[in-house]
Tab-separated table of C-alpha atoms in Angstrom:
chain	number	residue	atom	x	y	z
A	369	UNK	CA	58.288	47.889	75.606
A	370	UNK	CA	55.396	48.369	78.016
A	371	UNK	CA	53.787	44.926	77.843
A	372	UNK	CA	56.986	42.884	78.000
A	373	UNK	CA	59.444	45.153	79.810
A	374	UNK	CA	57.165	47.442	81.827
A	375	UNK	CA	58.740	50.588	80.354
A	376	UNK	CA	56.417	53.548	79.846
A	377	UNK	CA	56.616	55.408	76.515
A	378	UNK	CA	58.073	58.552	78.088
A	379	UNK	CA	60.819	56.491	79.722
A	380	UNK	CA	62.135	54.982	76.485
A	381	UNK	CA	65.579	56.226	75.484
A	382	UNK	CA	67.675	55.426	72.449
A	383	UNK	CA	70.039	53.430	74.665
A	384	UNK	CA	67.173	51.040	75.437
A	385	UNK	CA	66.536	50.455	71.723
A	386	UNK	CA	69.532	48.218	71.193
A	387	UNK	CA	69.913	45.218	68.884
A	388	UNK	CA	68.666	42.677	71.451
A	389	UNK	CA	65.537	44.702	72.249
A	390	UNK	CA	64.734	45.242	68.586
A	391	UNK	CA	65.140	41.568	67.669
A	392	UNK	CA	62.990	40.627	70.667
A	393	UNK	CA	60.330	43.021	69.424
A	394	UNK	CA	60.220	41.493	65.948
A	395	UNK	CA	60.090	37.983	67.422
A	396	UNK	CA	57.266	39.134	69.707
A	397	UNK	CA	55.057	40.622	66.965
A	398	UNK	CA	55.282	37.357	65.036
A	399	UNK	CA	54.994	34.811	67.863
A	400	UNK	CA	52.658	36.666	70.247
A	401	UNK	CA	50.799	39.133	68.052
A	402	UNK	CA	50.598	36.688	65.145
A	403	UNK	CA	51.744	39.225	62.557
A	404	UNK	CA	52.839	38.065	59.109
A	405	UNK	CA	56.276	38.450	57.587
A	406	UNK	CA	55.046	41.346	55.445
A	407	UNK	CA	53.765	43.152	58.559
A	408	UNK	CA	57.133	42.584	60.234
A	409	UNK	CA	58.836	44.121	57.203
A	410	UNK	CA	56.502	47.128	57.323
A	411	UNK	CA	57.340	47.708	60.988
A	412	UNK	CA	61.051	47.389	60.228
A	413	UNK	CA	60.783	49.909	57.394
A	414	UNK	CA	59.014	52.388	59.673
A	415	UNK	CA	61.584	51.980	62.455
A	416	UNK	CA	64.453	52.260	59.968
A	417	UNK	CA	63.039	55.544	58.640
A	418	UNK	CA	62.643	56.871	62.162
A	419	UNK	CA	66.181	55.856	63.095
A	420	UNK	CA	67.546	57.847	60.142
A	421	UNK	CA	65.499	60.871	61.192
A	422	UNK	CA	66.611	60.483	64.832
A	423	UNK	CA	70.282	60.214	63.913
A	424	UNK	CA	70.067	63.395	61.848
A	425	UNK	CA	68.607	65.227	64.839
A	426	UNK	CA	70.977	63.835	67.497
A	427	UNK	CA	73.747	61.702	66.083
A	428	UNK	CA	75.405	60.732	69.363
A	429	UNK	CA	72.194	59.681	71.120
A	430	UNK	CA	70.672	57.776	68.204
A	431	UNK	CA	73.732	56.142	66.679
A	432	UNK	CA	73.400	52.883	68.672
A	433	UNK	CA	69.724	52.697	67.767
A	434	UNK	CA	70.479	53.354	64.095
A	435	UNK	CA	73.279	50.788	63.940
A	436	UNK	CA	71.092	48.172	65.648
A	437	UNK	CA	68.272	48.676	63.160
A	438	UNK	CA	70.635	48.357	60.197
A	439	UNK	CA	71.704	44.901	61.400
A	440	UNK	CA	68.172	43.493	61.173
A	441	UNK	CA	67.333	41.965	57.764
A	442	UNK	CA	63.986	41.986	56.033
A	443	UNK	CA	62.117	38.706	56.206
A	444	UNK	CA	61.134	36.880	53.054
A	445	UNK	CA	57.387	36.804	52.615
A	446	UNK	CA	55.109	35.017	50.196
A	447	UNK	CA	53.691	37.234	47.508
A	448	UNK	CA	49.938	36.964	47.156
A	449	UNK	CA	48.846	35.693	43.770
A	450	UNK	CA	47.200	38.400	41.723
A	451	UNK	CA	43.506	37.793	41.200
A	452	UNK	CA	42.745	38.025	37.475
A	453	UNK	CA	39.291	37.790	35.918
A	454	UNK	CA	38.621	35.649	32.872
A	455	UNK	CA	36.952	37.155	29.822
A	456	UNK	CA	33.706	35.409	30.741
A	457	UNK	CA	33.897	36.744	34.296
A	458	UNK	CA	34.431	40.293	33.006
A	459	UNK	CA	31.355	39.930	30.789
A	460	UNK	CA	29.297	38.729	33.763
A	461	UNK	CA	30.572	41.529	36.001
A	462	UNK	CA	29.770	44.278	33.487
A	463	UNK	CA	26.251	42.903	33.001
A	464	UNK	CA	25.341	42.996	36.705
A	465	UNK	CA	24.469	46.679	37.346
A	466	UNK	CA	20.765	47.433	36.921
A	467	UNK	CA	20.460	49.548	33.759
A	468	UNK	CA	17.387	51.478	34.911
A	469	UNK	CA	18.905	53.121	37.972
A	470	UNK	CA	21.141	56.188	37.803
A	471	UNK	CA	23.693	54.832	40.308
A	472	UNK	CA	23.795	51.427	38.637
A	473	UNK	CA	24.308	53.131	35.288
A	474	UNK	CA	27.301	54.948	36.731
A	475	UNK	CA	28.645	51.660	38.089
A	476	UNK	CA	28.344	49.950	34.707
A	477	UNK	CA	30.242	52.726	32.920
A	478	UNK	CA	32.867	52.901	35.659
A	479	UNK	CA	33.559	49.147	35.566
A	480	UNK	CA	33.616	49.200	31.768
A	481	UNK	CA	36.140	52.041	31.735
A	482	UNK	CA	38.323	50.327	34.324
A	483	UNK	CA	38.544	47.295	32.069
A	484	UNK	CA	38.932	49.256	28.840
A	485	UNK	CA	41.698	51.513	30.163
A	486	UNK	CA	43.503	49.496	32.832
A	487	UNK	CA	43.615	52.692	34.884
A	488	UNK	CA	44.090	52.755	38.652
A	489	UNK	CA	41.136	53.487	40.930
A	490	UNK	CA	42.517	56.911	41.864
A	491	UNK	CA	43.037	57.762	38.200
A	492	UNK	CA	39.411	56.891	37.465
A	493	UNK	CA	38.279	59.102	40.350
A	494	UNK	CA	40.336	62.041	39.086
A	495	UNK	CA	39.074	61.919	35.483
A	496	UNK	CA	37.341	65.082	34.349
A	497	UNK	CA	35.319	65.816	31.223
A	498	UNK	CA	38.295	67.779	29.895
A	499	UNK	CA	40.500	64.676	30.146
A	500	UNK	CA	38.468	62.919	27.419
A	501	UNK	CA	39.151	63.445	23.702
A	502	UNK	CA	36.851	61.633	21.284
A	503	UNK	CA	37.845	60.562	17.771
A	504	UNK	CA	36.537	58.219	15.064
A	505	UNK	CA	38.218	55.050	16.333
A	506	UNK	CA	37.545	55.570	20.030
A	507	UNK	CA	38.808	58.060	22.578
A	508	UNK	CA	41.916	59.141	24.416
A	509	UNK	CA	42.152	59.751	28.148
A	510	UNK	CA	44.709	62.115	29.639
A	511	UNK	CA	45.560	60.477	32.943
A	512	UNK	CA	47.675	61.761	35.803
A	513	UNK	CA	49.091	58.834	37.725
A	514	UNK	CA	51.586	58.224	40.510
A	515	UNK	CA	54.196	60.908	41.000
A	516	UNK	CA	51.970	63.343	39.055
A	517	UNK	CA	53.192	61.710	35.848
A	518	UNK	CA	50.838	62.156	32.905
A	519	UNK	CA	50.135	59.666	30.144
A	520	UNK	CA	47.618	59.164	27.338
A	521	UNK	CA	45.542	55.988	27.175
A	522	UNK	CA	43.506	54.918	24.179
A	523	UNK	CA	40.151	53.213	24.722
A	524	UNK	CA	38.015	51.408	22.093
A	525	UNK	CA	35.034	52.927	20.342
A	526	UNK	CA	32.398	51.003	22.323
A	527	UNK	CA	33.644	52.356	25.647
A	528	UNK	CA	34.159	55.824	24.129
A	529	UNK	CA	30.503	55.928	23.078
A	530	UNK	CA	29.454	54.839	26.565
A	531	UNK	CA	31.434	57.645	28.151
A	532	UNK	CA	30.164	60.264	25.700
A	533	UNK	CA	26.549	59.284	26.257
A	534	UNK	CA	27.026	59.137	30.018
A	535	UNK	CA	28.507	62.644	30.089
A	536	UNK	CA	25.592	63.889	27.991
A	537	UNK	CA	23.170	62.090	30.306
A	538	UNK	CA	24.688	63.944	33.272
A	539	UNK	CA	24.499	67.236	31.323
A	540	UNK	CA	28.164	68.082	31.913
A	541	UNK	CA	29.452	67.977	28.317
A	542	UNK	CA	30.258	71.698	28.397
A	543	UNK	CA	31.893	71.578	31.839
A	544	UNK	CA	35.489	70.365	31.363
A	545	UNK	CA	36.329	70.812	35.047
A	546	UNK	CA	33.613	68.421	36.238
A	547	UNK	CA	34.585	64.898	37.296
A	548	UNK	CA	33.068	62.170	35.149
A	549	UNK	CA	32.230	59.942	38.115
A	550	UNK	CA	30.707	61.217	41.346
A	551	UNK	CA	29.459	59.569	44.511
A	552	UNK	CA	26.005	60.136	45.949
A	553	UNK	CA	27.430	62.776	48.308
A	554	UNK	CA	30.517	64.209	46.590
A	555	UNK	CA	31.246	65.494	43.088
A	556	UNK	CA	34.749	63.991	43.288
A	557	UNK	CA	34.547	60.251	43.907
A	558	UNK	CA	37.038	58.623	46.300
A	559	UNK	CA	39.007	55.389	45.954
A	560	UNK	CA	37.039	53.870	48.837
A	561	UNK	CA	33.860	54.446	46.827
A	562	UNK	CA	35.352	52.607	43.827
A	563	UNK	CA	36.432	49.802	46.141
A	564	UNK	CA	32.883	49.580	47.501
A	565	UNK	CA	31.406	49.414	43.994
A	566	UNK	CA	33.837	46.716	42.924
A	567	UNK	CA	33.297	44.668	46.094
A	568	UNK	CA	29.520	44.935	45.706
A	569	UNK	CA	29.409	43.428	42.235
A	570	UNK	CA	32.100	40.839	42.891
A	571	UNK	CA	30.028	39.644	45.877
A	572	UNK	CA	26.885	39.425	43.724
A	573	UNK	CA	28.793	37.638	40.960
A	574	UNK	CA	30.180	35.052	43.384
A	575	UNK	CA	26.691	34.308	44.700
A	576	UNK	CA	25.174	34.007	41.251
A	577	UNK	CA	28.095	32.041	39.793
A	578	UNK	CA	29.596	30.019	42.675
A	579	UNK	CA	31.706	27.962	40.262
A	580	UNK	CA	33.435	31.118	39.007
A	581	UNK	CA	35.352	34.069	40.494
A	582	UNK	CA	37.629	31.695	42.428
A	583	UNK	CA	41.001	33.346	41.738
A	584	UNK	CA	41.257	34.844	45.223
A	585	UNK	CA	40.637	38.242	46.740
A	586	UNK	CA	39.484	40.754	44.120
A	587	UNK	CA	39.994	44.518	44.294
A	588	UNK	CA	39.807	47.379	41.776
A	589	UNK	CA	43.477	46.682	41.043
A	590	UNK	CA	42.431	43.202	39.906
A	591	UNK	CA	40.758	44.834	36.910
A	592	UNK	CA	44.043	46.556	36.049
A	593	UNK	CA	45.870	43.212	36.145
A	594	UNK	CA	43.038	41.640	34.152
A	595	UNK	CA	43.364	44.247	31.409
A	596	UNK	CA	47.109	43.691	31.194
A	597	UNK	CA	46.648	39.908	31.097
A	598	UNK	CA	44.055	40.058	28.331
A	599	UNK	CA	46.200	42.485	26.350
A	600	UNK	CA	49.109	40.054	26.582
A	601	UNK	CA	46.865	37.196	25.442
A	602	UNK	CA	45.786	39.337	22.489
A	603	UNK	CA	49.406	39.757	21.395
A	604	UNK	CA	49.985	43.320	22.562
A	605	UNK	CA	53.752	43.893	23.116
A	606	UNK	CA	54.795	43.894	26.742
A	607	UNK	CA	56.388	47.338	26.451
A	608	UNK	CA	53.029	48.740	25.333
A	609	UNK	CA	51.212	47.006	28.170
A	610	UNK	CA	53.590	48.498	30.708
A	611	UNK	CA	52.632	52.046	29.817
A	612	UNK	CA	48.989	51.249	29.033
A	613	UNK	CA	48.871	53.276	25.829
A	614	UNK	CA	46.334	50.994	24.180
A	615	UNK	CA	43.962	48.209	25.111
A	616	UNK	CA	42.061	45.350	23.577
A	617	UNK	CA	38.611	46.027	22.175
A	618	UNK	CA	36.632	43.426	24.076
A	619	UNK	CA	34.053	45.702	25.683
A	620	UNK	CA	30.745	44.616	24.212
A	621	UNK	CA	29.338	47.238	21.850
A	622	UNK	CA	25.841	46.260	22.982
A	623	UNK	CA	26.556	48.191	26.169
A	624	UNK	CA	25.744	51.332	24.209
A	625	UNK	CA	22.035	50.496	24.523
A	626	UNK	CA	22.141	50.643	28.321
A	627	UNK	CA	21.414	54.351	28.618
A	628	UNK	CA	17.809	55.157	29.559
A	629	UNK	CA	16.047	57.431	27.133
A	630	UNK	CA	16.128	60.875	28.669
A	631	UNK	CA	14.222	63.782	27.212
C-alpha cells in the first residue's frame, strides 16, 4: 500500500482493501517481491483470518474487505519432496558423533532415539526420565505430541539400553522430572538445538560421503519420515505406522559400547 500506492499505514481503511487492491497485492508479491506460491497462500491465510476478526468487530466497515478476500482462491504450489535417509545413510549418521565427548555422546543417543521412535523434535525435547519405562524387550516412551495428545511408543532393546545407560551416566535415574536431553546452557533442550545438531552431522556426512545424502534438504523431521519409510519397508502395517506405536529394530546393538567408563 505504501510502496505502490503511497498510502501510509494509518491512512488505510477497509474501503481501500477491495478486491482489485487485494489481487494487485498478491500479483505484486509474486512478480516484484519474488515470493513463491506457498508464501502467497500463507499471506492469503493471514489476511483471511484478519478479515474474519475485523468483520466480527465491525461488520459494516469490514464486510467489503471480507467479501473481497473470500473471492481470492489459493494458488496451487508444488509440494517439496520429503528427504528420506537410506539405511546405510542412517548408519553413517549415527556413527559420526565422537564417542569420547559428553556433548557428542548426547548427540549420538539423541539421533539414535529419533530414528528408533520416529518422534518429533519437540517431543524429544520434552522427554523426561519419568516418560521412560524399561522392560525385557525394550522400552516404552510416553510422549505428548501436538494438541497435548498423549501416546505410547515402543523402542527396541538396543536403543532402550542406550537410554538407560545415558540416564545413569548423567546421574538422573532417580529424578523423574528431569529432561533426558539438555543443551549446554539449558536443562530443557529446544527444537532449534535439535535442528542445529541434525544440521551439523548432516553437513559432516555430506562432506565425508559426497556421493550420498542427495535426497534434498534434511531436517529433524526427515528422520521421522525415514523411520516411517523403513517401517513400511519392513512390513509394518500402515495403520501402525501412522500412530507410531512400534518401530523396526535396526539400531545397531554395538552402540551400547559407546558409553565412556565412568567411575
